[in-house]
mmCIF file of C-alpha atoms in Angstrom:
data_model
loop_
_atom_site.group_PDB
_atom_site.id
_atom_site.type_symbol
_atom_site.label_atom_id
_atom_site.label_comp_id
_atom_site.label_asym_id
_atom_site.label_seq_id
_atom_site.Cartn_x
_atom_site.Cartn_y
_atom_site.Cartn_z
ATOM 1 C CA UNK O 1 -13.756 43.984 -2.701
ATOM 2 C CA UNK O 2 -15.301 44.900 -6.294
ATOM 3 C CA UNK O 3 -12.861 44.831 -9.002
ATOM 4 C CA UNK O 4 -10.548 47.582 -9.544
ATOM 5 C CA UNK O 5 -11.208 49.090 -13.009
ATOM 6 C CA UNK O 6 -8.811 52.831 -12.887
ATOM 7 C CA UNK O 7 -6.184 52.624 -15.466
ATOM 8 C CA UNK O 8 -3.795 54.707 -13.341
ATOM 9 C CA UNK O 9 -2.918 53.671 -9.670
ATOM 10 C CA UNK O 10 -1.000 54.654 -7.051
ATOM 11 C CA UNK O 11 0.400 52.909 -4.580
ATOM 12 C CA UNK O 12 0.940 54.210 -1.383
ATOM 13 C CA UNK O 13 2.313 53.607 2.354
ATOM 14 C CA UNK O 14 4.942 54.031 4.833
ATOM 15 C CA UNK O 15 8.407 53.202 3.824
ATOM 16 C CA UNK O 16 9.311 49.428 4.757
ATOM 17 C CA UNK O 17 5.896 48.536 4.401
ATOM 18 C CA UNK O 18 6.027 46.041 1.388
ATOM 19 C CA UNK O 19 4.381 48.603 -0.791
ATOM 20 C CA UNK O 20 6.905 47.795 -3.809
ATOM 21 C CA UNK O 21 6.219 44.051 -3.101
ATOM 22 C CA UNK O 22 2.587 45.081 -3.068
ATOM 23 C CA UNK O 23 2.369 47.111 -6.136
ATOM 24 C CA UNK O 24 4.127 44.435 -7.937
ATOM 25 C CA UNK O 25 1.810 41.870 -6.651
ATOM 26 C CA UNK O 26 -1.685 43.861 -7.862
ATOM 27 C CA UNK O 27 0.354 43.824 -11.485
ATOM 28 C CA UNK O 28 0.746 40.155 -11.089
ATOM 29 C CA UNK O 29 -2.966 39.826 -10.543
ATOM 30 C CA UNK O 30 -3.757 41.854 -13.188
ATOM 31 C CA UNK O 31 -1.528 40.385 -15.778
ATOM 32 C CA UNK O 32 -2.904 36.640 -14.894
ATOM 33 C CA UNK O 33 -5.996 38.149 -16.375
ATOM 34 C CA UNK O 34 -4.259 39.024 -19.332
ATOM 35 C CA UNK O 35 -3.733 42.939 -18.616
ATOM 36 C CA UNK O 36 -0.846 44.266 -20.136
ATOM 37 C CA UNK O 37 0.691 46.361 -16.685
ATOM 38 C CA UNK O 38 3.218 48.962 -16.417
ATOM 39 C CA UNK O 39 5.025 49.959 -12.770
ATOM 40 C CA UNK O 40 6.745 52.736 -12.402
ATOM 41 C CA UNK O 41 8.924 53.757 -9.658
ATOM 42 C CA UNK O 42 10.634 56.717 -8.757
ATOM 43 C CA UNK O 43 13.307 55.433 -6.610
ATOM 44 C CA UNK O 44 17.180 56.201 -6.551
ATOM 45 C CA UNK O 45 17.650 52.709 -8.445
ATOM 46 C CA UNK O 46 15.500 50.475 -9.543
ATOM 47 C CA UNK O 47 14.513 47.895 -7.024
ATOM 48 C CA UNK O 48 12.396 45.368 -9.171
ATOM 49 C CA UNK O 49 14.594 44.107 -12.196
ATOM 50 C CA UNK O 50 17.378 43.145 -9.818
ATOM 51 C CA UNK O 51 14.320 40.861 -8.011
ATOM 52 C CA UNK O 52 14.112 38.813 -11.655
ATOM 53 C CA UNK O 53 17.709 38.842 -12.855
ATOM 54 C CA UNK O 54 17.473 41.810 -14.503
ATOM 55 C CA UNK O 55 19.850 44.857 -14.784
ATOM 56 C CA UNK O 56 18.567 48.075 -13.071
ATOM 57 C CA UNK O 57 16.265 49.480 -15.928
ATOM 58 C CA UNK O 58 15.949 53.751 -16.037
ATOM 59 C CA UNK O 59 13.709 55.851 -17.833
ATOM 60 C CA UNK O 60 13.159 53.747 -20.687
ATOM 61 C CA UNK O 61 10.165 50.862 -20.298
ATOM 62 C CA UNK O 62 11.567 47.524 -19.960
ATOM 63 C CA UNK O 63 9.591 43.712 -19.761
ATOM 64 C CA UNK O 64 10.335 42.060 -16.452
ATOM 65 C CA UNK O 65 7.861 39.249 -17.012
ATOM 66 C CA UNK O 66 5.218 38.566 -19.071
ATOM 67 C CA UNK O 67 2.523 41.476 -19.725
ATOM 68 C CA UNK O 68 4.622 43.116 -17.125
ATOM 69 C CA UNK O 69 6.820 45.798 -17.811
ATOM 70 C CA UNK O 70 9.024 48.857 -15.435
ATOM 71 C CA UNK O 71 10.413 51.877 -15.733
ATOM 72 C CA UNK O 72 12.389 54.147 -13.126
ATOM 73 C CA UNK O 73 11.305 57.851 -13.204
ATOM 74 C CA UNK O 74 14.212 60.283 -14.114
ATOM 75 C CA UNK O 75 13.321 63.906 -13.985
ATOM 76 C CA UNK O 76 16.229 65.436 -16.881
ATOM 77 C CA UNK O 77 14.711 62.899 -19.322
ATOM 78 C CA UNK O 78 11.188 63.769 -18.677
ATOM 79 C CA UNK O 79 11.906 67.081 -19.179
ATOM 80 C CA UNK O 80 14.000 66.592 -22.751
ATOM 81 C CA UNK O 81 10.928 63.970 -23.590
ATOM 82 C CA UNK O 82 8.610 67.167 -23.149
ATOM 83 C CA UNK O 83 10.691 70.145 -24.155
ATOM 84 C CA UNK O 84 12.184 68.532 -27.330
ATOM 85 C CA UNK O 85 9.747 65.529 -28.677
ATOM 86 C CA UNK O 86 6.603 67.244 -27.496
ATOM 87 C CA UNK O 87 7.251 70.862 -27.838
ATOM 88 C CA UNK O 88 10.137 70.613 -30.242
ATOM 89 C CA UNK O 89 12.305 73.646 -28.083
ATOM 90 C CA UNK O 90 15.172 71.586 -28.692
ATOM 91 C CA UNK O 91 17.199 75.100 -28.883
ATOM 92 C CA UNK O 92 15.601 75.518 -25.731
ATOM 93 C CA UNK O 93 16.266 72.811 -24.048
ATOM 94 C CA UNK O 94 19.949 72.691 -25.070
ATOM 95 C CA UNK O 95 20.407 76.380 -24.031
ATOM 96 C CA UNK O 96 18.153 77.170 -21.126
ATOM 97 C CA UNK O 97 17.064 73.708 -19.482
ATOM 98 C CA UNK O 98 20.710 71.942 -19.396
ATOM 99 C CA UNK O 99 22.200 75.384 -17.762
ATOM 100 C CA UNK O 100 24.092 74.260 -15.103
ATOM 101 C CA UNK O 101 22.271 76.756 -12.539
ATOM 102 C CA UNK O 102 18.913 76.300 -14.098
ATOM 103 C CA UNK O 103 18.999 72.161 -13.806
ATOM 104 C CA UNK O 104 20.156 73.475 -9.629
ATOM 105 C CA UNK O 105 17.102 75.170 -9.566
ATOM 106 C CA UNK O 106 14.592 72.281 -11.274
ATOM 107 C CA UNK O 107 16.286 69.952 -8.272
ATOM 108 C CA UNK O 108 15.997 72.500 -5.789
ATOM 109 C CA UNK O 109 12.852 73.655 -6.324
ATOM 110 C CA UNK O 110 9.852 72.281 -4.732
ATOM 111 C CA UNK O 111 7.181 70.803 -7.123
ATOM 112 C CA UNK O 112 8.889 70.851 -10.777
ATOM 113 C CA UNK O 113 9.770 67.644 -10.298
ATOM 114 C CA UNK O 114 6.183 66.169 -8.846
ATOM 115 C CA UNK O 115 4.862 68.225 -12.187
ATOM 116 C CA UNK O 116 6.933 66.820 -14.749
ATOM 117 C CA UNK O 117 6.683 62.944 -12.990
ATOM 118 C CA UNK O 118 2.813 63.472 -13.050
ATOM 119 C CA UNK O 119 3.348 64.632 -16.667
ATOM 120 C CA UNK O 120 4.964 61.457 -17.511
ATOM 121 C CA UNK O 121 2.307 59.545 -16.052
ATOM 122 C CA UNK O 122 -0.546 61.431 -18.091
ATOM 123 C CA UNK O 123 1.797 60.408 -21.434
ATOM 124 C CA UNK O 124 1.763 56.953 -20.042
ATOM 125 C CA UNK O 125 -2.325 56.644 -19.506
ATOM 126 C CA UNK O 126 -3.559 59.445 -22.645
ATOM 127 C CA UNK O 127 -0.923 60.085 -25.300
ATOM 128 C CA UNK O 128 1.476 57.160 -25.468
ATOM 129 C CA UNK O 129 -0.132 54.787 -27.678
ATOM 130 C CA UNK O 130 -1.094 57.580 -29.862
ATOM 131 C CA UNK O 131 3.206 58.995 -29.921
ATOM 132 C CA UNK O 132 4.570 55.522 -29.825
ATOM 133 C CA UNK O 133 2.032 52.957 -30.167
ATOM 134 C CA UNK O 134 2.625 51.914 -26.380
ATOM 135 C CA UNK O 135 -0.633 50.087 -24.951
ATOM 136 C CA UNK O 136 -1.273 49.351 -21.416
ATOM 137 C CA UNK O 137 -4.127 48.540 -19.695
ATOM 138 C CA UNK O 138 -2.669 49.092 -16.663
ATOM 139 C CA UNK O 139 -0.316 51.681 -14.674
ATOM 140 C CA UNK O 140 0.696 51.157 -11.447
ATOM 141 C CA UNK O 141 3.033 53.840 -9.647
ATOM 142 C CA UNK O 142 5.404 52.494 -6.460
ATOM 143 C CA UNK O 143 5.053 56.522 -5.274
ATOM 144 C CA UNK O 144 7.684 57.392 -2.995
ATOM 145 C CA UNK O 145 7.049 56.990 0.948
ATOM 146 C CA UNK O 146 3.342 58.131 2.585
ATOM 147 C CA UNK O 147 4.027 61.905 2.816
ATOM 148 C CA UNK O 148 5.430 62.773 -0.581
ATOM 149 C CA UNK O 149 3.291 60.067 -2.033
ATOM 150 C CA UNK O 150 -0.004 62.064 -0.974
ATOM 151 C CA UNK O 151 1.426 65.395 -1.347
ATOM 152 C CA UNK O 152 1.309 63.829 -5.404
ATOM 153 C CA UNK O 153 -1.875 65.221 -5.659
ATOM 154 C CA UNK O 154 -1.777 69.017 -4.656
ATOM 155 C CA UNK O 155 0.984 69.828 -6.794
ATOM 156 C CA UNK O 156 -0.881 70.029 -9.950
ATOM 157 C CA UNK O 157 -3.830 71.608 -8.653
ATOM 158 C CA UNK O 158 -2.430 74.411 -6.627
ATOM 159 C CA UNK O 159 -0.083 75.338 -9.544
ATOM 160 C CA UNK O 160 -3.112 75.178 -12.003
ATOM 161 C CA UNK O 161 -5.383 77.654 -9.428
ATOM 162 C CA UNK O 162 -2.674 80.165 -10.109
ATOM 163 C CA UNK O 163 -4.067 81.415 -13.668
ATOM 164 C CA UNK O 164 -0.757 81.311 -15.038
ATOM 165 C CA UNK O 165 -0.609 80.690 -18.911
ATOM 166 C CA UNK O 166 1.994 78.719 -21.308
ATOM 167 C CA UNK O 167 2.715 74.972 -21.868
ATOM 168 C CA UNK O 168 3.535 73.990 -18.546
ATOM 169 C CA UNK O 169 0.430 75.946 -17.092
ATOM 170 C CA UNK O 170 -1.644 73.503 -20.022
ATOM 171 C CA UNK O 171 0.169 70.581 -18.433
ATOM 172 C CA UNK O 172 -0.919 70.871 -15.208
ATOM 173 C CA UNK O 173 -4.479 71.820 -16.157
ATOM 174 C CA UNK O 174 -4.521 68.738 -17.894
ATOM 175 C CA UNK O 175 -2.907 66.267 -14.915
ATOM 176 C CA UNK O 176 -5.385 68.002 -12.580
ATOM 177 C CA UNK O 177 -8.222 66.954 -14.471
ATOM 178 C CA UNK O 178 -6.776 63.490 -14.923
ATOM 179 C CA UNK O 179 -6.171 63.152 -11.125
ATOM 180 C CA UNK O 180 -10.181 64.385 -10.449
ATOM 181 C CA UNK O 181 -11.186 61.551 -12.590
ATOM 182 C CA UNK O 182 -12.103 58.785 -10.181
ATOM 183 C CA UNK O 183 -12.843 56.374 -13.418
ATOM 184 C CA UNK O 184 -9.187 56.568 -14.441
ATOM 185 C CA UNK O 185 -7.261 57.494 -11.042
ATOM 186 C CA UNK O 186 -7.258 55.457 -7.862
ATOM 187 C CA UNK O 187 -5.112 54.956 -4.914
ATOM 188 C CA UNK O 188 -4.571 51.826 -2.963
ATOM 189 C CA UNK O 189 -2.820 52.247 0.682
ATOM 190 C CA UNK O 190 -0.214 49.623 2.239
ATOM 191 C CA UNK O 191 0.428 48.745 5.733
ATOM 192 C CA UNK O 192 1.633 46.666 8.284
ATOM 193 C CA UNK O 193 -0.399 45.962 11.697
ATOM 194 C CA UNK O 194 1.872 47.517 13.552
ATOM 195 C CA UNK O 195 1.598 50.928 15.734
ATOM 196 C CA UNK O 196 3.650 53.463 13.603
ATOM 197 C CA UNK O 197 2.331 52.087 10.259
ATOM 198 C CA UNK O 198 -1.130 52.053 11.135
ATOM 199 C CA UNK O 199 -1.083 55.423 12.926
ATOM 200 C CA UNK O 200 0.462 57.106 9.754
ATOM 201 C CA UNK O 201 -2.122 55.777 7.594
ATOM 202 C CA UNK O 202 -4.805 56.787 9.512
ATOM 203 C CA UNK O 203 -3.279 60.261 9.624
ATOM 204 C CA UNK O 204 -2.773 59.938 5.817
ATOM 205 C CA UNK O 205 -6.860 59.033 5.075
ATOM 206 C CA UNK O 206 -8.366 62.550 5.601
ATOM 207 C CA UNK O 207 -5.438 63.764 4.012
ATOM 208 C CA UNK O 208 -6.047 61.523 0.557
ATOM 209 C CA UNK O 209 -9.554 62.331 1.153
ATOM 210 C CA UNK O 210 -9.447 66.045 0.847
ATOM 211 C CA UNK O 211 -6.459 66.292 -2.028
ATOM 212 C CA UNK O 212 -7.804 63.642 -4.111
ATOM 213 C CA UNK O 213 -11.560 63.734 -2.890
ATOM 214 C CA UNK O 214 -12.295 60.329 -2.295
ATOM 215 C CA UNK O 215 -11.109 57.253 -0.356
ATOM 216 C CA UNK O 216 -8.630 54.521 -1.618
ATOM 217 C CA UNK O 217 -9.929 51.667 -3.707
ATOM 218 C CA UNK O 218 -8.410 49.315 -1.543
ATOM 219 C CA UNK O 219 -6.302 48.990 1.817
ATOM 220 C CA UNK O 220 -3.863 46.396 2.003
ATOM 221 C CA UNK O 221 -3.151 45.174 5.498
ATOM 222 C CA UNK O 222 0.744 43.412 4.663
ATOM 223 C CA UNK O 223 2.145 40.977 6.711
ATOM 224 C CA UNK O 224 -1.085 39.451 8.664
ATOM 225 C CA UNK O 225 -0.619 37.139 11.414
ATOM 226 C CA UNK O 226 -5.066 36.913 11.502
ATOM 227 C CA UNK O 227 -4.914 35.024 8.169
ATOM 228 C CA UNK O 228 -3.113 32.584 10.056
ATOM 229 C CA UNK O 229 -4.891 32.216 13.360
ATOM 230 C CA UNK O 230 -8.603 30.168 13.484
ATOM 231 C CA UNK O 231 -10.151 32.762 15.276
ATOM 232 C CA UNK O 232 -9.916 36.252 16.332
ATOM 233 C CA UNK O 233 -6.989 37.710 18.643
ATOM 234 C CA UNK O 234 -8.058 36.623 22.390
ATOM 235 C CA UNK O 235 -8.399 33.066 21.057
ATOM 236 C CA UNK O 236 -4.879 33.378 19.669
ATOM 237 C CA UNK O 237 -3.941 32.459 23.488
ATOM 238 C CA UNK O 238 -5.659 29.014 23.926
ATOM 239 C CA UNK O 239 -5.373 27.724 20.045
ATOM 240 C CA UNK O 240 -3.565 24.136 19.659
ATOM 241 C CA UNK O 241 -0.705 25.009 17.619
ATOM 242 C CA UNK O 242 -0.108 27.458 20.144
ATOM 243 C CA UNK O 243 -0.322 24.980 23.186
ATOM 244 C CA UNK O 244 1.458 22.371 21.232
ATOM 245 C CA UNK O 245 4.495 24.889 20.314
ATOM 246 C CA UNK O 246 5.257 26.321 24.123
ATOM 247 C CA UNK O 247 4.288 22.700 25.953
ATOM 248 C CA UNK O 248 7.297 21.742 23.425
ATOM 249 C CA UNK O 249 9.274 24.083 24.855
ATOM 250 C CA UNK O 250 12.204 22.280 27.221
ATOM 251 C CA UNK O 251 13.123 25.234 29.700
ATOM 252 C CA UNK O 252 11.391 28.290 31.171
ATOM 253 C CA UNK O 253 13.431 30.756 29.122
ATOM 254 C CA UNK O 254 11.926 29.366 26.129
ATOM 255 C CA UNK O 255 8.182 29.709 27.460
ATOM 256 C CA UNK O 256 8.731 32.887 28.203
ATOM 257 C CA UNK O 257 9.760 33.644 24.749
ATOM 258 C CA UNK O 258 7.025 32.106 23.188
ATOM 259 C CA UNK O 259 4.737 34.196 25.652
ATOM 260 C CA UNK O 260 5.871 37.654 24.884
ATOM 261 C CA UNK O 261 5.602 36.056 21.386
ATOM 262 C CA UNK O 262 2.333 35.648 21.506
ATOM 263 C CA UNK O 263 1.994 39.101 23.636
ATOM 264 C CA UNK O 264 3.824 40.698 20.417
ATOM 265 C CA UNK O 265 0.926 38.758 17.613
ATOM 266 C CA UNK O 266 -2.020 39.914 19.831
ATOM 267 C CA UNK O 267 -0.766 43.460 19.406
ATOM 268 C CA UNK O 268 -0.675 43.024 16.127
ATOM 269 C CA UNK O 269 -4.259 41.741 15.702
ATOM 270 C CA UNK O 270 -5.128 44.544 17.617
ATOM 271 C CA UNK O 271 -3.792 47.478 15.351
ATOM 272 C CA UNK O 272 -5.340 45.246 12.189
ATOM 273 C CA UNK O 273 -8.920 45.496 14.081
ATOM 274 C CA UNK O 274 -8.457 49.343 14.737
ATOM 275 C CA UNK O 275 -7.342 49.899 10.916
ATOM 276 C CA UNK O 276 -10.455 47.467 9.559
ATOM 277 C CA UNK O 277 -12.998 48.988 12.133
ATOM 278 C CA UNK O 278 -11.663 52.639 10.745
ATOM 279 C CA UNK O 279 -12.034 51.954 7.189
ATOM 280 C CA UNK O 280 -15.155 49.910 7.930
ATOM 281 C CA UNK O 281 -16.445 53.375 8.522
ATOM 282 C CA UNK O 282 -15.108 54.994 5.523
ATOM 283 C CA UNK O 283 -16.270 52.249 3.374
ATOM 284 C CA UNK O 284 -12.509 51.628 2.598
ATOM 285 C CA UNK O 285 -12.151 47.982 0.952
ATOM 286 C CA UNK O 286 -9.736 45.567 3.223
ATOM 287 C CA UNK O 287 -7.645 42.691 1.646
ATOM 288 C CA UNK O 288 -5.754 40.794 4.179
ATOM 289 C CA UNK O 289 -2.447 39.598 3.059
ATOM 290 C CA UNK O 290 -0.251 36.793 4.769
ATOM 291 C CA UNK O 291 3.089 36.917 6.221
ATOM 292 C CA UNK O 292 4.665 35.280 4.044
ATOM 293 C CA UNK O 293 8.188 35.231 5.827
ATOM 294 C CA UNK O 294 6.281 33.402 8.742
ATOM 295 C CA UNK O 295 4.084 31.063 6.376
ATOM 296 C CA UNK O 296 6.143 30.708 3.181
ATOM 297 C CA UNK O 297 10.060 31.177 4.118
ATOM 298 C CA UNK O 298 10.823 29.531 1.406
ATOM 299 C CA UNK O 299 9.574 31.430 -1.307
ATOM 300 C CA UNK O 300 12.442 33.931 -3.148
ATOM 301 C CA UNK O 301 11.865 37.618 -3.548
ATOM 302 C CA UNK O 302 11.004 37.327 -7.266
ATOM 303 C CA UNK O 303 8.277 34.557 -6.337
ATOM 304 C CA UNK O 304 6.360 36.632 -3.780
ATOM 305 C CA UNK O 305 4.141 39.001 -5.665
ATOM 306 C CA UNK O 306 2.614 36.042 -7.220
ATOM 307 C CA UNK O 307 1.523 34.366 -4.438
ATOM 308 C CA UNK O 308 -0.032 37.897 -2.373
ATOM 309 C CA UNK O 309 -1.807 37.996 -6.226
ATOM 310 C CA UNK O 310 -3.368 34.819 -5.867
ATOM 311 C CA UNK O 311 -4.570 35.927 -2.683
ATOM 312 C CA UNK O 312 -5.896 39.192 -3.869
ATOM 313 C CA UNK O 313 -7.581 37.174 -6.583
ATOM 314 C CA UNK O 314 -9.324 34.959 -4.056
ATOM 315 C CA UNK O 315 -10.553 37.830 -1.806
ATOM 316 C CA UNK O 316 -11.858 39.229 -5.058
ATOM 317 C CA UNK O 317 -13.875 36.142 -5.698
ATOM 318 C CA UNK O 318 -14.942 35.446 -2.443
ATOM 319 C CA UNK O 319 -16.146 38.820 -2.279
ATOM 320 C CA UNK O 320 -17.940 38.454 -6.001
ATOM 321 C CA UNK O 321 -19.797 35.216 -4.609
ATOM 322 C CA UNK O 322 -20.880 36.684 -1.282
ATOM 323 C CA UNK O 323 -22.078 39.877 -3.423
ATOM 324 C CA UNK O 324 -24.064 37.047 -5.533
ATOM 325 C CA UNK O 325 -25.823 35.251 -2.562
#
């Protein structure tokens, strides 16, 4: 795993997948190192703050620990932020933008939103320390669920191909060129080893592949039960704590259970093989991150992220000291 060194990064996956867990643990990594980080959602309420006793924070940025800071998308105040502080049509924007049937059409219409969220997120990485004298090394975007997170990266693009001219056709020439850069942009994908996850993401990859043109920096495998076992999957079966746990067992009901238990964690290893062997191929990264709900029940929400960072940090290392030998 070589160090990630894109300013921007998305983070993508399947809904229920830990990828807001997940995107807040990669800023926890990089903020141990010093890295002032920025997430930013686009949710229907923010689901981080609440995690650290926080109100729900909106468009404005907000610190939720230290060197961390979120914000929650919200499309009408993107659209004042560009209209009125960056274009100064604030007779526009008062007149034309906040008509009732024009803001129907901005939410109704496919892409305008995408634009004006990717729009943001070029401020964020080019222009905002410059407007406001905001500085961050780091910004990491919780995209909404695989499909729309992907689709991300064709708005700008197709809408630049179209030769139109104006501000908003210079907007998306300049996110499209942002989103080519592979120095600035990267993606990292989220899963679980589980049947539906896996076989989305591996639908997803050629997709990524020919929108962004290139792989993701890093796949995440969520949730491992191989980080926990001593060998690989068939040994799972004849492994002491194993042994120990159903000779424990005082009826056959239990044994039973404990069986299709173990049937249930061999599947699992399973899809995680599949998903390493196919981006083994691809060249795709892997970090392997534990189940913490199996491992670690007692660790709270908010404390989490900071222990799948420390993991990410190892596998970094590890990977840094192999790469040495």
């Amino acid at each position: 795993m070589e160090p990630i060194r894109q300013k921007l990064l998305f983070v993508l996956g399947k809904g229920g997948v830990g990828r807001t867990t997940c995107a807040m643990a990669l800023a926890t990594a990089f903020a141990q190192k010093g890295e002032r980080v920025l997430v930013v959602q686009w949710a229907l309420q923010d689901a981080l703050s609440p995690r650290y006793g926080l109100p729900s924070v909106g468009h404005t940025e907000r610190e939720v620990m230290k060197n961390i800071s979120t914000m929650n998308f919200n499309v009408d105040e993107a659209m004042r932020e560009y209209f009125v502080d960056h274009l100064g049509m604030r007779l526009l924007h008062s007149i034309v933008i906040e008509n009732k049937h024009v803001q129907r059409l901005i939410h109704a219409a496919p892409g305008v939103q995408e634009l004006f969220f990717l729009g943001r997120l070029l401020w964020l990485v080019e222009l905002a320390q410059e407007a406001r004298g905001w500085s961050y090394n780091r910004v990491i975007v919780d995209t909404p669920a695989t499909g729309h997170g992907v689709s991300l990266f064709t708005i700008a693009p197709t809408i630049a191909s179209f030769g139109m001219t104006g501000p908003l056709a210079h907007e998306c020439e300049r996110v499209a060129r942002l989103l080519a850069d592979a120095t600035k942009v990267g993606t990292v994908f989220v899963t679980l080893p589980e049947e539906l996850p896996v076989e989305e993401t591996l639908e997803s990859l050629p997709k990524l592949q020919r929108e962004l043109g290139r792989p993701p920096l890093l796949m995440a495998i969520n949730k491992s039960i191989s980080r926990h076992s001593q060998g690989d999957a068939q040994s799972l079966a004849s492994e002491s704590w194993y042994l120990a746990f159903s000779q424990s067992l005082g009826s056959d009901a239990a044994r039973e259970g404990a069986r299709l238990l173990l049937g249930d964690l061999l599947k699992r290893n399973a899809f995680e093989r599949q998903l390493a062997s196919a981006c083994a191929q691809q060249g795709i990264p892997v970090a392997v991150l534990s189940d913490v709900a199996l491992t670690h029940p007692e660790l709270t929400e908010k404390e989490v992220p900071a222990f799948l960072a420390n993991e990410l940090r190892e596998i970094e290392l590890r990977d840094a000291g192999v790469a040495k030998a």
